[in-house]
Short mmCIF file of N, CA and C in Angstrom, two decimals:
data_model
loop_
_atom_site.label_atom_id
_atom_site.label_comp_id
_atom_site.label_asym_id
_atom_site.label_seq_id
_atom_site.Cartn_x
_atom_site.Cartn_y
_atom_site.Cartn_z
N UNK T 427 -144.21 -54.47 -134.67
CA UNK T 427 -143.46 -53.20 -134.71
C UNK T 427 -142.10 -53.12 -135.14
N UNK T 428 -141.83 -52.46 -135.78
CA UNK T 428 -140.47 -52.28 -136.48
C UNK T 428 -139.43 -50.99 -136.13
N UNK T 429 -138.66 -50.97 -135.90
CA UNK T 429 -137.71 -49.87 -135.52
C UNK T 429 -137.86 -48.51 -136.32
N UNK T 430 -138.41 -47.26 -136.25
CA UNK T 430 -138.42 -46.14 -137.09
C UNK T 430 -136.48 -45.61 -137.25
N UNK T 431 -136.34 -44.86 -136.49
CA UNK T 431 -135.32 -44.29 -136.77
C UNK T 431 -134.51 -44.15 -134.89
N UNK T 432 -133.40 -43.53 -134.94
CA UNK T 432 -133.04 -43.35 -133.62
C UNK T 432 -132.38 -42.65 -133.76
N UNK T 433 -131.85 -41.38 -133.06
CA UNK T 433 -130.66 -40.46 -132.78
C UNK T 433 -130.16 -40.49 -131.32
N UNK T 434 -129.05 -39.15 -131.52
CA UNK T 434 -128.58 -39.11 -129.94
C UNK T 434 -128.44 -37.72 -129.30
N UNK T 435 -128.55 -36.82 -129.06
CA UNK T 435 -128.07 -35.49 -128.46
C UNK T 435 -127.34 -35.96 -127.05
N UNK T 436 -126.67 -34.41 -127.25
CA UNK T 436 -125.53 -33.88 -125.89
C UNK T 436 -125.70 -33.10 -125.43
N UNK T 437 -125.37 -33.10 -124.18
CA UNK T 437 -125.50 -31.60 -122.72
C UNK T 437 -126.61 -31.27 -123.18
N UNK T 438 -126.63 -30.13 -123.94
CA UNK T 438 -128.10 -29.35 -124.47
C UNK T 438 -129.33 -29.68 -125.67
N UNK T 439 -128.77 -30.39 -125.33
CA UNK T 439 -129.96 -32.14 -126.46
C UNK T 439 -130.40 -30.72 -128.34
N UNK T 440 -129.58 -29.72 -128.43
CA UNK T 440 -129.47 -29.12 -129.06
C UNK T 440 -129.22 -29.75 -130.59
N UNK T 441 -128.60 -30.38 -130.59
CA UNK T 441 -127.70 -31.35 -131.69
C UNK T 441 -128.23 -32.45 -131.81
N UNK T 442 -128.69 -32.88 -132.79
CA UNK T 442 -129.05 -34.31 -133.15
C UNK T 442 -128.53 -34.89 -133.94
N UNK T 443 -127.95 -36.23 -133.63
CA UNK T 443 -127.33 -37.06 -134.20
C UNK T 443 -126.98 -38.30 -134.57
N UNK T 444 -127.18 -38.15 -135.55
CA UNK T 444 -128.68 -40.15 -136.52
C UNK T 444 -127.47 -40.98 -136.22
N UNK T 445 -128.33 -42.20 -136.14
CA UNK T 445 -127.65 -43.28 -135.18
C UNK T 445 -128.12 -44.57 -135.81
N UNK T 446 -127.86 -45.20 -136.10
CA UNK T 446 -127.76 -46.41 -136.82
C UNK T 446 -128.96 -47.35 -136.15
N UNK T 447 -129.75 -47.35 -135.29
CA UNK T 447 -130.37 -48.14 -134.65
C UNK T 447 -129.61 -49.94 -134.58
N UNK T 448 -129.13 -49.86 -132.51
CA UNK T 448 -128.67 -50.81 -133.02
C UNK T 448 -126.96 -51.25 -132.34
N UNK T 449 -126.36 -49.70 -133.44
CA UNK T 449 -125.22 -49.37 -132.93
C UNK T 449 -124.49 -48.36 -132.42
N UNK T 450 -123.68 -49.27 -131.26
CA UNK T 450 -123.09 -48.44 -130.51
C UNK T 450 -122.48 -46.80 -131.35
N UNK T 451 -122.62 -45.59 -129.85
CA UNK T 451 -121.94 -44.37 -130.26
C UNK T 451 -120.65 -44.93 -129.99
N UNK T 452 -119.46 -44.21 -130.82
CA UNK T 452 -118.01 -44.47 -131.42
C UNK T 452 -117.69 -42.97 -131.87
N UNK T 453 -116.11 -43.39 -131.68
CA UNK T 453 -115.36 -42.09 -132.15
C UNK T 453 -115.80 -40.80 -132.07
N UNK T 454 -116.66 -40.80 -130.46
CA UNK T 454 -116.66 -39.26 -130.34
C UNK T 454 -115.44 -38.62 -129.62
N UNK T 455 -114.76 -37.28 -128.97
CA UNK T 455 -114.16 -37.20 -128.66
C UNK T 455 -114.40 -35.89 -128.12
N UNK T 456 -114.68 -36.62 -126.57
CA UNK T 456 -115.41 -35.70 -125.64
C UNK T 456 -114.20 -35.05 -124.81
N UNK T 457 -115.16 -33.92 -124.69
CA UNK T 457 -113.72 -32.59 -123.72
C UNK T 457 -114.07 -32.86 -122.05
N UNK T 458 -113.11 -31.64 -121.95
CA UNK T 458 -113.00 -32.25 -120.23
C UNK T 458 -114.69 -31.18 -119.47
N UNK T 459 -114.80 -32.04 -118.42
CA UNK T 459 -116.57 -31.69 -118.09
C UNK T 459 -117.61 -32.24 -117.63
N UNK T 460 -118.79 -32.42 -117.48
CA UNK T 460 -119.69 -33.08 -117.47
C UNK T 460 -120.40 -33.10 -118.88
N UNK T 461 -120.83 -34.36 -118.94
CA UNK T 461 -122.12 -33.96 -119.98
C UNK T 461 -122.96 -35.29 -119.83
N UNK T 462 -124.09 -34.78 -120.51
CA UNK T 462 -125.06 -35.34 -120.65
C UNK T 462 -125.52 -36.18 -121.46
N UNK T 463 -126.12 -37.21 -122.17
CA UNK T 463 -126.08 -38.12 -123.29
C UNK T 463 -127.28 -38.71 -123.93
N UNK T 464 -128.45 -38.43 -123.85
CA UNK T 464 -129.96 -39.19 -124.95
C UNK T 464 -129.67 -39.53 -125.87
N UNK T 465 -130.40 -40.71 -126.02
CA UNK T 465 -130.49 -42.03 -126.98
C UNK T 465 -132.33 -41.41 -127.09
N UNK T 466 -132.38 -41.68 -128.47
CA UNK T 466 -134.06 -41.71 -128.63
C UNK T 466 -134.24 -42.90 -129.75
N UNK T 467 -135.35 -42.70 -129.79
CA UNK T 467 -135.91 -44.24 -130.76
C UNK T 467 -136.91 -44.43 -130.84
N UNK T 468 -137.33 -44.51 -131.79
CA UNK T 468 -139.37 -44.30 -132.70
C UNK T 468 -139.27 -45.86 -133.55
N UNK T 469 -140.31 -46.31 -133.29
CA UNK T 469 -140.78 -47.21 -134.16
C UNK T 469 -141.74 -46.61 -135.01
N UNK T 470 -142.21 -47.53 -135.93
CA UNK T 470 -142.73 -47.73 -137.46
C UNK T 470 -143.95 -47.04 -137.04
N UNK T 471 -144.61 -47.03 -135.88
CA UNK T 471 -146.69 -46.83 -135.13
C UNK T 471 -145.92 -45.33 -134.56
N UNK T 472 -144.51 -44.32 -135.01
CA UNK T 472 -144.09 -43.32 -134.44
C UNK T 472 -143.88 -43.48 -132.32
N UNK T 473 -144.01 -44.35 -132.10
CA UNK T 473 -144.29 -44.78 -130.39
C UNK T 473 -142.59 -43.76 -130.31
N UNK T 474 -142.31 -43.07 -129.37
CA UNK T 474 -141.32 -42.59 -129.22
C UNK T 474 -140.03 -42.76 -127.58
N UNK T 475 -138.82 -43.05 -127.55
CA UNK T 475 -138.77 -43.52 -126.15
C UNK T 475 -137.18 -42.76 -126.49
N UNK T 476 -136.79 -42.85 -125.15
CA UNK T 476 -135.41 -42.59 -124.44
C UNK T 476 -134.84 -42.52 -123.57
N UNK T 477 -133.75 -42.90 -123.81
CA UNK T 477 -132.54 -42.89 -122.35
C UNK T 477 -131.25 -41.87 -122.15
N UNK T 478 -131.24 -41.77 -120.96
CA UNK T 478 -130.27 -40.16 -120.55
C UNK T 478 -129.43 -41.62 -119.60
N UNK T 479 -127.57 -40.63 -120.24
CA UNK T 479 -126.83 -41.34 -118.77
C UNK T 479 -125.49 -39.71 -119.07
N UNK T 480 -125.45 -39.88 -117.57
CA UNK T 480 -124.69 -38.17 -117.31
C UNK T 480 -123.13 -39.46 -116.80
N UNK T 481 -122.05 -38.14 -117.46
CA UNK T 481 -121.14 -39.11 -116.78
C UNK T 481 -119.80 -37.37 -117.17
N UNK T 482 -118.60 -37.93 -116.44
CA UNK T 482 -117.69 -36.96 -116.70
C UNK T 482 -116.12 -37.08 -116.92
N UNK T 483 -115.71 -36.38 -117.62
CA UNK T 483 -114.49 -36.83 -118.67
C UNK T 483 -113.44 -35.46 -117.48
N UNK T 484 -112.47 -36.77 -117.03
CA UNK T 484 -111.24 -36.11 -116.29
C UNK T 484 -110.16 -36.77 -116.46
N UNK T 485 -109.43 -35.54 -116.74
CA UNK T 485 -107.55 -35.96 -117.54
C UNK T 485 -106.70 -35.28 -116.69
N UNK T 486 -107.60 -34.47 -116.37
CA UNK T 486 -106.58 -33.27 -115.59
C UNK T 486 -106.23 -33.47 -114.13
N UNK T 487 -105.24 -33.49 -114.12
CA UNK T 487 -104.17 -34.04 -112.29
C UNK T 487 -104.80 -32.82 -111.46
N UNK T 488 -104.92 -33.28 -110.25
CA UNK T 488 -105.63 -31.93 -109.34
C UNK T 488 -104.29 -30.41 -109.23
N UNK T 489 -104.84 -29.55 -108.90
CA UNK T 489 -103.97 -28.51 -109.13
C UNK T 489 -103.23 -28.02 -107.63
N UNK T 490 -101.97 -27.81 -107.86
CA UNK T 490 -101.28 -27.32 -106.39
C UNK T 490 -100.91 -26.18 -106.53
N UNK T 491 -100.89 -25.47 -105.22
CA UNK T 491 -100.30 -24.28 -104.87
C UNK T 491 -99.23 -24.59 -103.32
N UNK T 492 -98.55 -24.46 -103.58
CA UNK T 492 -97.32 -24.24 -102.63
C UNK T 492 -96.27 -22.57 -101.75
N UNK T 493 -97.26 -22.54 -101.14
CA UNK T 493 -97.43 -21.02 -100.01
C UNK T 493 -95.74 -20.93 -99.82
N UNK T 494 -95.43 -22.31 -98.96
CA UNK T 494 -94.64 -22.06 -98.16
C UNK T 494 -93.06 -23.48 -98.41
N UNK T 495 -92.29 -23.47 -98.75
CA UNK T 495 -91.35 -22.46 -98.90
C UNK T 495 -91.30 -21.58 -100.47
N UNK T 496 -91.34 -20.17 -100.14
CA UNK T 496 -91.00 -19.44 -100.93
C UNK T 496 -90.22 -19.25 -101.91
N UNK T 497 -90.47 -19.30 -102.95
CA UNK T 497 -90.24 -19.22 -104.09
C UNK T 497 -88.67 -18.25 -104.48
N UNK T 498 -88.00 -18.93 -104.87
CA UNK T 498 -85.83 -17.75 -105.06
C UNK T 498 -86.42 -17.31 -103.50
N UNK T 499 -86.71 -17.69 -102.25
CA UNK T 499 -86.74 -17.19 -100.96
C UNK T 499 -85.34 -17.73 -100.43
N UNK T 500 -84.45 -16.54 -100.18
CA UNK T 500 -83.12 -17.24 -98.71
C UNK T 500 -83.92 -17.44 -97.75
N UNK T 501 -83.56 -18.78 -97.07
CA UNK T 501 -83.89 -18.65 -95.03
C UNK T 501 -82.69 -18.48 -94.73
N UNK T 502 -82.45 -18.13 -93.43
CA UNK T 502 -81.24 -17.82 -92.14
C UNK T 502 -81.46 -18.93 -91.79
N UNK T 503 -81.99 -19.85 -91.44
CA UNK T 503 -82.26 -21.20 -91.05
C UNK T 503 -82.81 -22.42 -91.50
N UNK T 504 -82.63 -23.67 -90.82
CA UNK T 504 -82.14 -24.76 -92.10
C UNK T 504 -82.74 -25.99 -90.94
N UNK T 505 -84.03 -25.37 -89.92
CA UNK T 505 -83.95 -26.62 -89.14
C UNK T 505 -85.82 -26.20 -89.23
N UNK T 506 -86.99 -26.67 -88.96
CA UNK T 506 -88.20 -26.26 -88.94
C UNK T 506 -88.40 -25.65 -90.18
N UNK T 507 -88.14 -25.93 -91.36
CA UNK T 507 -88.84 -24.99 -92.59
C UNK T 507 -89.91 -25.75 -93.18
N UNK T 508 -90.69 -24.35 -93.17
CA UNK T 508 -92.52 -24.52 -93.43
C UNK T 508 -92.82 -25.45 -94.47
N UNK T 509 -93.35 -26.30 -95.09
CA UNK T 509 -94.22 -26.93 -96.23
C UNK T 509 -95.98 -26.68 -96.04
N UNK T 510 -96.61 -25.51 -96.96
CA UNK T 510 -97.62 -25.21 -96.91
C UNK T 510 -98.14 -25.42 -97.74
N UNK T 511 -99.38 -25.59 -98.13
CA UNK T 511 -99.86 -25.65 -99.41
C UNK T 511 -101.33 -26.24 -99.67
N UNK T 512 -101.91 -26.22 -100.97
CA UNK T 512 -103.47 -26.53 -100.83
C UNK T 512 -103.58 -27.47 -102.27
N UNK T 513 -103.90 -27.80 -102.08
CA UNK T 513 -104.70 -29.01 -103.47
C UNK T 513 -105.72 -28.85 -103.23
N UNK T 514 -105.86 -29.08 -104.48
CA UNK T 514 -107.71 -29.28 -105.40
C UNK T 514 -108.15 -29.98 -106.56
N UNK T 515 -109.17 -31.01 -106.60
CA UNK T 515 -109.26 -31.07 -107.92
C UNK T 515 -111.12 -32.06 -107.72
N UNK T 516 -111.73 -31.62 -108.75
CA UNK T 516 -113.28 -31.83 -108.39
C UNK T 516 -113.58 -33.31 -108.71
N UNK T 517 -113.07 -34.04 -108.43
CA UNK T 517 -113.00 -35.17 -108.31
C UNK T 517 -113.10 -35.99 -107.03
N UNK T 518 -111.33 -34.82 -106.02
CA UNK T 518 -111.17 -35.48 -104.81
C UNK T 518 -109.24 -36.13 -105.36
N UNK T 519 -109.34 -35.58 -104.03
CA UNK T 519 -107.94 -36.31 -103.87
C UNK T 519 -107.17 -37.66 -103.43
N UNK T 520 -106.29 -38.00 -103.64
CA UNK T 520 -106.12 -39.75 -103.69
C UNK T 520 -105.09 -40.03 -102.78
N UNK T 521 -103.23 -39.12 -103.08
CA UNK T 521 -102.80 -38.92 -102.46
C UNK T 521 -101.29 -37.99 -102.80
N UNK T 522 -100.84 -37.41 -101.53
CA UNK T 522 -100.38 -36.55 -101.52
C UNK T 522 -98.25 -37.17 -101.32
N UNK T 523 -97.45 -36.80 -101.89
CA UNK T 523 -96.10 -36.50 -101.40
C UNK T 523 -95.20 -35.59 -101.83
N UNK T 524 -94.00 -35.33 -101.48
CA UNK T 524 -92.47 -34.44 -101.58
C UNK T 524 -91.58 -34.89 -101.40
N UNK T 525 -90.31 -34.25 -102.32
CA UNK T 525 -89.08 -34.09 -102.13
C UNK T 525 -87.96 -33.34 -101.83
N UNK T 526 -87.13 -33.36 -101.95
CA UNK T 526 -86.33 -32.36 -102.05
C UNK T 526 -85.66 -32.34 -103.14
N UNK T 527 -85.25 -32.06 -103.71
CA UNK T 527 -84.28 -32.35 -105.09
C UNK T 527 -83.94 -33.39 -105.29
N UNK T 528 -85.08 -34.61 -106.30
CA UNK T 528 -85.64 -35.35 -106.33
C UNK T 528 -84.91 -36.53 -106.07
N UNK T 529 -85.15 -36.78 -104.04
CA UNK T 529 -84.44 -37.93 -103.58
C UNK T 529 -85.85 -38.56 -102.90
N UNK T 530 -85.86 -38.69 -101.60
CA UNK T 530 -86.81 -39.70 -101.36
C UNK T 530 -87.68 -39.08 -101.13
N UNK T 531 -89.47 -39.76 -101.55
CA UNK T 531 -90.54 -39.19 -101.71
C UNK T 531 -90.84 -39.46 -100.43
N UNK T 532 -91.47 -38.55 -99.46
CA UNK T 532 -92.30 -38.39 -98.03
C UNK T 532 -93.50 -38.36 -98.48
N UNK T 533 -94.37 -39.25 -98.28
CA UNK T 533 -96.29 -39.25 -98.19
C UNK T 533 -96.52 -38.21 -97.07
N UNK T 534 -97.47 -37.20 -97.52
CA UNK T 534 -98.16 -36.72 -96.02
C UNK T 534 -99.36 -36.44 -96.47
N UNK T 535 -100.08 -36.60 -95.77
CA UNK T 535 -101.40 -36.28 -95.68
C UNK T 535 -102.08 -35.43 -96.16
N UNK T 536 -103.07 -35.67 -97.85
CA UNK T 536 -103.20 -34.27 -98.08
C UNK T 536 -103.89 -33.07 -97.48
N UNK T 537 -103.65 -31.66 -97.73
CA UNK T 537 -103.77 -30.92 -96.71
C UNK T 537 -103.99 -30.35 -95.35
N UNK T 538 -102.69 -31.37 -95.34
CA UNK T 538 -102.20 -31.28 -93.72
C UNK T 538 -100.03 -30.42 -94.04
N UNK T 539 -99.97 -29.34 -93.03
CA UNK T 539 -98.93 -29.05 -93.52
C UNK T 539 -98.32 -29.54 -92.75
N UNK T 540 -96.40 -29.36 -93.00
CA UNK T 540 -95.41 -30.11 -92.37
C UNK T 540 -94.15 -29.12 -91.90
N UNK T 541 -93.75 -29.60 -91.26
CA UNK T 541 -91.58 -28.76 -91.63
C UNK T 541 -90.94 -30.05 -91.28
N UNK T 542 -89.40 -29.40 -92.16
CA UNK T 542 -88.77 -30.12 -92.38
C UNK T 542 -87.16 -29.36 -92.08
N UNK T 543 -86.42 -30.23 -92.47
CA UNK T 543 -85.12 -29.45 -91.88
C UNK T 543 -83.97 -30.36 -93.22
N UNK T 544 -83.07 -28.81 -93.51
CA UNK T 544 -81.91 -29.59 -94.73
C UNK T 544 -80.86 -29.44 -94.45
N UNK T 545 -80.11 -29.22 -94.96
CA UNK T 545 -78.12 -29.34 -94.04
C UNK T 545 -78.28 -28.02 -93.63
N UNK T 546 -76.85 -28.24 -93.25
CA UNK T 546 -76.49 -25.79 -92.72
C UNK T 546 -75.77 -25.34 -94.18
N UNK T 547 -75.87 -24.20 -93.95
CA UNK T 547 -75.10 -23.93 -94.71
C UNK T 547 -75.34 -23.16 -96.31
N UNK T 548 -74.91 -23.19 -97.68
CA UNK T 548 -75.51 -22.59 -97.83
C UNK T 548 -75.74 -23.10 -98.94
N UNK T 549 -76.99 -23.38 -99.06
CA UNK T 549 -77.02 -24.48 -100.28
C UNK T 549 -78.67 -24.43 -101.36
N UNK T 550 -78.37 -24.22 -102.54
CA UNK T 550 -79.93 -24.37 -102.72
C UNK T 550 -81.06 -25.31 -103.35
N UNK T 551 -82.28 -25.24 -103.21
CA UNK T 551 -82.64 -26.63 -103.26
C UNK T 551 -83.89 -26.35 -103.95
N UNK T 552 -85.12 -27.81 -104.29
CA UNK T 552 -85.64 -27.67 -105.17
C UNK T 552 -86.95 -28.88 -104.55
N UNK T 553 -88.11 -27.87 -103.91
CA UNK T 553 -88.99 -29.06 -103.05
C UNK T 553 -90.01 -29.50 -104.20
N UNK T 554 -89.83 -30.27 -104.35
CA UNK T 554 -91.39 -31.30 -105.83
C UNK T 554 -92.66 -31.59 -104.67
N UNK T 555 -93.29 -30.96 -105.47
CA UNK T 555 -94.49 -31.51 -104.58
C UNK T 555 -95.91 -32.20 -105.56
N UNK T 556 -96.21 -33.65 -105.21
CA UNK T 556 -96.93 -34.40 -106.18
C UNK T 556 -98.43 -34.67 -105.62
N UNK T 557 -99.65 -35.16 -105.99
CA UNK T 557 -101.14 -35.71 -105.95
C UNK T 557 -101.84 -36.27 -107.09
N UNK T 558 -101.95 -37.08 -106.41
CA UNK T 558 -103.35 -37.43 -107.91
C UNK T 558 -104.73 -37.45 -107.01
N UNK T 559 -105.45 -37.40 -108.12
CA UNK T 559 -107.41 -37.94 -107.83
C UNK T 559 -107.29 -38.75 -107.52
N UNK T 560 -109.06 -38.99 -107.36
CA UNK T 560 -109.31 -39.97 -106.95
C UNK T 560 -109.81 -41.31 -108.88
N UNK T 561 -109.02 -40.31 -109.56
CA UNK T 561 -109.18 -41.22 -111.10
C UNK T 561 -107.87 -41.86 -111.12
N UNK T 562 -106.71 -41.33 -110.23
CA UNK T 562 -105.79 -41.32 -110.83
C UNK T 562 -104.52 -40.38 -111.87
N UNK T 563 -105.11 -39.32 -112.05
CA UNK T 563 -104.49 -38.48 -112.23
C UNK T 563 -103.63 -37.76 -112.20
N UNK T 564 -102.38 -37.32 -112.34
CA UNK T 564 -101.42 -37.01 -111.31
C UNK T 564 -100.81 -35.21 -111.24
N UNK T 565 -100.68 -34.41 -110.97
CA UNK T 565 -100.54 -33.53 -110.54
C UNK T 565 -99.43 -33.03 -109.80
N UNK T 566 -98.73 -31.81 -110.34
CA UNK T 566 -96.89 -31.72 -109.25
C UNK T 566 -96.90 -30.46 -109.30
N UNK T 567 -96.22 -29.37 -108.81
CA UNK T 567 -95.67 -28.09 -108.13
C UNK T 567 -94.11 -28.73 -107.98
N UNK T 568 -93.05 -27.32 -108.24
CA UNK T 568 -92.02 -27.53 -107.80
C UNK T 568 -91.97 -25.72 -107.36
N UNK T 569 -90.49 -26.00 -106.02
CA UNK T 569 -90.82 -24.48 -105.54
C UNK T 569 -89.14 -24.42 -105.22
N UNK T 570 -88.22 -23.24 -105.97
CA UNK T 570 -86.97 -23.73 -105.57
C UNK T 570 -86.59 -21.98 -104.27
N UNK T 571 -86.01 -22.97 -103.41
CA UNK T 571 -85.47 -22.05 -102.21
C UNK T 571 -84.13 -22.49 -102.36
N UNK T 572 -83.50 -21.18 -101.46
CA UNK T 572 -82.15 -21.00 -100.66
C UNK T 572 -82.16 -21.07 -99.19
N UNK T 573 -80.74 -21.78 -98.98
CA UNK T 573 -80.74 -21.85 -97.10
C UNK T 573 -78.92 -21.07 -96.89
N UNK T 574 -79.09 -19.94 -96.62
CA UNK T 574 -77.89 -19.60 -96.02
C UNK T 574 -77.96 -19.04 -94.14
N UNK T 575 -77.19 -20.10 -93.55
CA UNK T 575 -76.90 -19.80 -92.23
C UNK T 575 -75.66 -18.77 -91.96
N UNK T 576 -75.29 -18.57 -92.45
CA UNK T 576 -73.88 -17.35 -92.52
C UNK T 576 -74.40 -16.43 -92.67
N UNK T 577 -73.12 -15.04 -91.72
CA UNK T 577 -73.41 -14.01 -92.02
C UNK T 577 -72.00 -13.26 -91.79
N UNK T 578 -70.87 -12.54 -92.92
CA UNK T 578 -70.54 -12.23 -92.62
C UNK T 578 -69.87 -10.57 -92.85
N UNK T 579 -69.46 -10.08 -92.27
CA UNK T 579 -68.76 -8.91 -92.58
C UNK T 579 -67.32 -8.30 -92.49
N UNK T 580 -67.61 -7.32 -93.11
CA UNK T 580 -65.91 -6.85 -93.68
C UNK T 580 -66.32 -5.71 -93.24
N UNK T 581 -64.95 -5.01 -92.81
CA UNK T 581 -64.83 -3.30 -92.62
C UNK T 581 -64.21 -3.22 -93.46
N UNK T 582 -63.77 -1.83 -94.87
CA UNK T 582 -63.25 -1.91 -95.28
C UNK T 582 -62.63 0.00 -95.09
N UNK T 583 -63.15 0.44 -94.63
CA UNK T 583 -62.58 1.64 -94.18
C UNK T 583 -62.50 2.34 -92.59
N UNK T 584 -61.85 2.56 -92.18
CA UNK T 584 -60.27 2.52 -92.43
C UNK T 584 -59.79 1.59 -92.00
N UNK T 585 -58.55 1.22 -92.82
CA UNK T 585 -57.63 -0.21 -93.18
C UNK T 585 -57.76 0.13 -91.24
N UNK T 586 -56.76 -1.79 -91.10
CA UNK T 586 -56.47 -2.12 -89.91
C UNK T 586 -55.60 -0.86 -89.45
N UNK T 587 -55.18 -0.75 -88.33
CA UNK T 587 -54.15 0.08 -87.46
C UNK T 587 -53.43 0.66 -88.55
N UNK T 588 -54.88 1.86 -89.09
CA UNK T 588 -54.04 3.22 -89.99
C UNK T 588 -54.11 4.34 -88.60
N UNK T 589 -53.39 4.96 -88.95
CA UNK T 589 -53.30 6.36 -88.78
C UNK T 589 -53.80 7.09 -89.12
N UNK T 590 -55.09 7.58 -88.56
CA UNK T 590 -55.05 8.95 -88.92
C UNK T 590 -54.79 10.29 -88.44
N UNK T 591 -54.95 11.62 -89.65
CA UNK T 591 -55.06 13.18 -89.51
C UNK T 591 -56.34 13.29 -89.31
N UNK T 592 -57.41 12.84 -89.21
CA UNK T 592 -58.29 14.19 -89.32
C UNK T 592 -59.46 13.28 -87.97
N UNK T 593 -60.69 14.31 -87.27
CA UNK T 593 -60.96 13.87 -86.51
C UNK T 593 -62.73 12.23 -87.01
N UNK T 594 -62.80 13.30 -88.77
CA UNK T 594 -64.57 12.95 -88.77
C UNK T 594 -64.27 11.25 -89.38
N UNK T 595 -64.08 9.87 -89.18
CA UNK T 595 -63.60 9.05 -89.16
C UNK T 595 -64.83 8.18 -89.66
N UNK T 596 -64.66 8.38 -91.15
CA UNK T 596 -66.30 7.34 -92.27
C UNK T 596 -65.60 5.90 -91.99
N UNK T 597 -66.81 5.15 -91.80
CA UNK T 597 -66.69 3.37 -91.68
C UNK T 597 -67.69 3.54 -93.18
N UNK T 598 -66.83 2.26 -93.77
CA UNK T 598 -67.24 1.64 -94.65
C UNK T 598 -66.97 0.57 -94.48
N UNK T 599 -68.78 -0.35 -94.42
CA UNK T 599 -68.97 -2.10 -93.97
C UNK T 599 -69.28 -2.90 -95.41
N UNK T 600 -69.42 -4.24 -95.34
CA UNK T 600 -70.06 -4.58 -96.08
C UNK T 600 -70.63 -5.54 -95.65
N UNK T 601 -71.87 -6.34 -95.67
CA UNK T 601 -72.36 -7.29 -95.12
C UNK T 601 -72.88 -8.57 -95.97
N UNK T 602 -72.40 -9.69 -96.02
CA UNK T 602 -72.80 -10.80 -96.77
C UNK T 602 -73.91 -11.65 -96.47
N UNK T 603 -75.06 -11.82 -96.72
CA UNK T 603 -75.41 -12.92 -96.19
C UNK T 603 -76.83 -13.62 -97.28
N UNK T 604 -77.23 -14.29 -97.30
CA UNK T 604 -78.76 -14.45 -98.20
C UNK T 604 -79.50 -13.59 -97.61
N UNK T 605 -79.58 -13.30 -96.79
CA UNK T 605 -81.35 -13.41 -95.97
C UNK T 605 -81.26 -11.76 -95.60
N UNK T 606 -82.24 -11.52 -95.92
CA UNK T 606 -82.52 -9.95 -95.59
C UNK T 606 -81.92 -9.56 -93.86
N UNK T 607 -81.32 -8.17 -93.79
CA UNK T 607 -80.64 -7.83 -93.18
C UNK T 607 -81.71 -7.16 -91.61
N UNK T 608 -81.40 -7.32 -90.56
CA UNK T 608 -82.88 -6.90 -89.30
C UNK T 608 -81.73 -5.54 -88.63
N UNK T 609 -81.05 -4.85 -88.99
CA UNK T 609 -79.99 -3.83 -88.64
C UNK T 609 -78.30 -4.60 -88.12
N UNK T 610 -77.89 -2.55 -88.25
CA UNK T 610 -76.05 -3.05 -87.78
C UNK T 610 -75.98 -2.28 -87.01
N UNK T 611 -75.17 -2.31 -86.51
CA UNK T 611 -74.61 -2.04 -84.90
C UNK T 611 -72.72 -1.50 -85.15
N UNK T 612 -72.21 -0.21 -84.91
CA UNK T 612 -70.92 0.14 -84.79
C UNK T 612 -70.59 0.34 -82.99
N UNK T 613 -69.82 -0.28 -82.46
CA UNK T 613 -69.37 -0.13 -81.47
C UNK T 613 -67.46 -0.10 -81.84
N UNK T 614 -66.99 1.48 -80.75
CA UNK T 614 -65.99 1.86 -80.61
C UNK T 614 -65.41 1.32 -79.31
N UNK T 615 -63.87 1.08 -79.32
CA UNK T 615 -62.79 1.37 -78.02
C UNK T 615 -63.57 0.21 -77.24
#
């Protein structure tokens, strides 16, 4: 018996692609996801046989979502800042690491949240988070935040040591802080 014809189909099997019997399938571009390919061969006696294989194309790194620190938030404390995140990938997560301001990388067990400390005072930071999947594809995310542990109050009116000729005194002040104000109080004498 001699080989008659050869062809192959992908995924749904709806498209027949001709193939020179004995040659490999080359020059195909495959999209992300799962693919099935079946090769068919018949001989001169019209006997038919086939073989199938299933494979996955994955060139995209893990999906990373940073929950804390919050984007553009100013924290009024600089110790035990939260690093909470989620990482997912269809082929599995290989490893995770992070750094502040492109500094030294710190390895973290994927899926485990942690806390970290930063310098005291007003400073803007960028937290960079990285993960790779079991195929080596890299994913990354970043989050900017700031820290301000200072609080400044300035009494604008009345002026210091002012003499007033009226009883209804208005007090005007400003508060300088990067975090939200919880409450304000006025004490006299």
